[in-house]
Amino acid sequence: MANPIRASDKPFAVSVEAGKDYWWCACGQSKNQPFCDGSHKAKAEFTPVKYSATQSNTVFFCGCKASANKPLCDGTHKKPVS
């Protein structure tokens, strides 16, 4: 499996609305970060990750694409890229 492209060195703060679904870009190629725009279709090994907001607030979506807590940021971006 190919590695995703690191879209950002920090998380994306997004105001989400309770009851709405959001599709996080897993490949890093989307021009609509942190959300999927279908760019992964050229690379069949990536699938967007669904996030269902249970409450309206600000969440931090992973930008480095390496979080173990996908689609949310877990601080992995602070580690050096190898």
C-alpha positions as a LaTeX table, in Angstrom:
\begin{tabular}{lrrr}
\hline
Residue & $x$ (\AA) & $y$ (\AA) & $z$ (\AA) \\
\hline
Met1 & 0.00 & 0.00 & 0.00 \\
Ala2 & 1.28 & 3.45 & $-0.90$ \\
Asn3 & 1.71 & 6.12 & 1.73 \\
Pro4 & $-0.63$ & 9.11 & 1.73 \\
Ile5 & 0.65 & 12.59 & 0.89 \\
Arg6 & 1.20 & 14.77 & 3.95 \\
Ala7 & $-1.31$ & 17.57 & 3.27 \\
Ser8 & $-0.34$ & 19.75 & 6.24 \\
Asp9 & 2.08 & 19.87 & 9.17 \\
Lys10 & $-0.76$ & 20.82 & 11.49 \\
Pro11 & $-4.41$ & 19.85 & 11.98 \\
Phe12 & $-7.38$ & 21.47 & 10.25 \\
Ala13 & $-9.76$ & 23.18 & 12.71 \\
Val14 & $-13.31$ & 22.75 & 11.40 \\
Ser15 & $-16.64$ & 23.84 & 12.87 \\
Val16 & $-18.91$ & 20.82 & 12.49 \\
Glu17 & $-22.68$ & 20.65 & 12.80 \\
Ala18 & $-24.44$ & 18.00 & 14.92 \\
Gly19 & $-26.08$ & 15.31 & 12.80 \\
Lys20 & $-23.95$ & 15.96 & 9.70 \\
Asp21 & $-21.45$ & 13.56 & 8.14 \\
Tyr22 & $-18.04$ & 14.66 & 6.90 \\
Trp23 & $-15.71$ & 12.66 & 4.64 \\
Trp24 & $-12.04$ & 13.10 & 5.56 \\
Cys25 & $-9.43$ & 12.78 & 2.81 \\
Ala26 & $-7.16$ & 9.80 & 3.54 \\
Cys27 & $-4.88$ & 10.13 & 0.48 \\
Gly28 & $-3.73$ & 13.73 & 0.99 \\
Gln29 & $-4.36$ & 14.64 & $-2.66$ \\
Ser30 & $-7.68$ & 16.46 & $-2.25$ \\
Lys31 & $-7.73$ & 20.14 & $-3.15$ \\
Asn32 & $-10.51$ & 20.51 & $-0.54$ \\
Gln33 & $-8.50$ & 19.52 & 2.57 \\
Pro34 & $-9.30$ & 18.08 & 5.00 \\
Phe35 & $-12.24$ & 16.69 & 3.02 \\
Cys36 & $-12.33$ & 14.24 & 0.14 \\
Asp37 & $-12.84$ & 15.48 & $-3.43$ \\
Gly38 & $-12.40$ & 12.09 & $-5.12$ \\
Ser39 & $-8.68$ & 12.47 & $-5.90$ \\
His40 & $-8.00$ & 9.04 & $-4.36$ \\
Lys41 & $-9.70$ & 7.34 & $-7.31$ \\
Ala42 & $-6.41$ & 7.43 & $-9.20$ \\
Lys43 & $-4.91$ & 5.45 & $-6.32$ \\
Ala44 & $-7.33$ & 2.64 & $-5.48$ \\
Glu45 & $-5.73$ & 1.93 & $-2.09$ \\
Phe46 & $-7.26$ & 4.98 & $-0.38$ \\
Thr47 & $-10.79$ & 5.40 & 0.94 \\
Pro48 & $-12.24$ & 8.52 & 2.61 \\
Val49 & $-13.10$ & 8.20 & 6.31 \\
Lys50 & $-16.56$ & 9.14 & 7.53 \\
Tyr51 & $-16.87$ & 11.41 & 10.57 \\
Ser52 & $-20.36$ & 11.81 & 12.04 \\
Ala53 & $-20.69$ & 14.88 & 14.26 \\
Thr54 & $-22.61$ & 14.14 & 17.45 \\
Gln55 & $-22.52$ & 17.77 & 18.56 \\
Ser56 & $-21.86$ & 21.16 & 17.01 \\
Asn57 & $-18.35$ & 22.30 & 17.90 \\
Thr58 & $-14.82$ & 22.65 & 16.50 \\
Val59 & $-12.88$ & 19.47 & 15.80 \\
Phe60 & $-9.33$ & 19.06 & 14.57 \\
Phe61 & $-8.99$ & 16.84 & 11.50 \\
Cys62 & $-5.59$ & 15.26 & 10.85 \\
Gly63 & $-3.54$ & 17.03 & 8.18 \\
Cys64 & $-0.45$ & 14.82 & 8.18 \\
Lys65 & $-2.56$ & 11.71 & 7.36 \\
Ala66 & $-0.59$ & 9.62 & 9.90 \\
Ser67 & $-2.82$ & 9.88 & 12.97 \\
Ala68 & $-3.76$ & 6.63 & 14.70 \\
Asn69 & $-7.04$ & 8.37 & 15.61 \\
Lys70 & $-8.18$ & 8.95 & 12.00 \\
Pro71 & $-9.79$ & 11.21 & 10.99 \\
Leu72 & $-8.97$ & 13.32 & 14.04 \\
Cys73 & $-5.56$ & 14.68 & 14.98 \\
Asp74 & $-3.54$ & 12.86 & 17.65 \\
Gly75 & $-0.40$ & 15.00 & 17.47 \\
Thr76 & 1.49 & 12.72 & 15.07 \\
His77 & 2.33 & 15.76 & 12.90 \\
Lys78 & 4.79 & 16.88 & 15.58 \\
Lys79 & 6.99 & 13.87 & 14.84 \\
Pro80 & 9.65 & 14.22 & 12.11 \\
Val81 & 8.81 & 12.87 & 8.67 \\
Ser82 & 10.97 & 9.85 & 7.87 \\
\hline
\end{tabular}
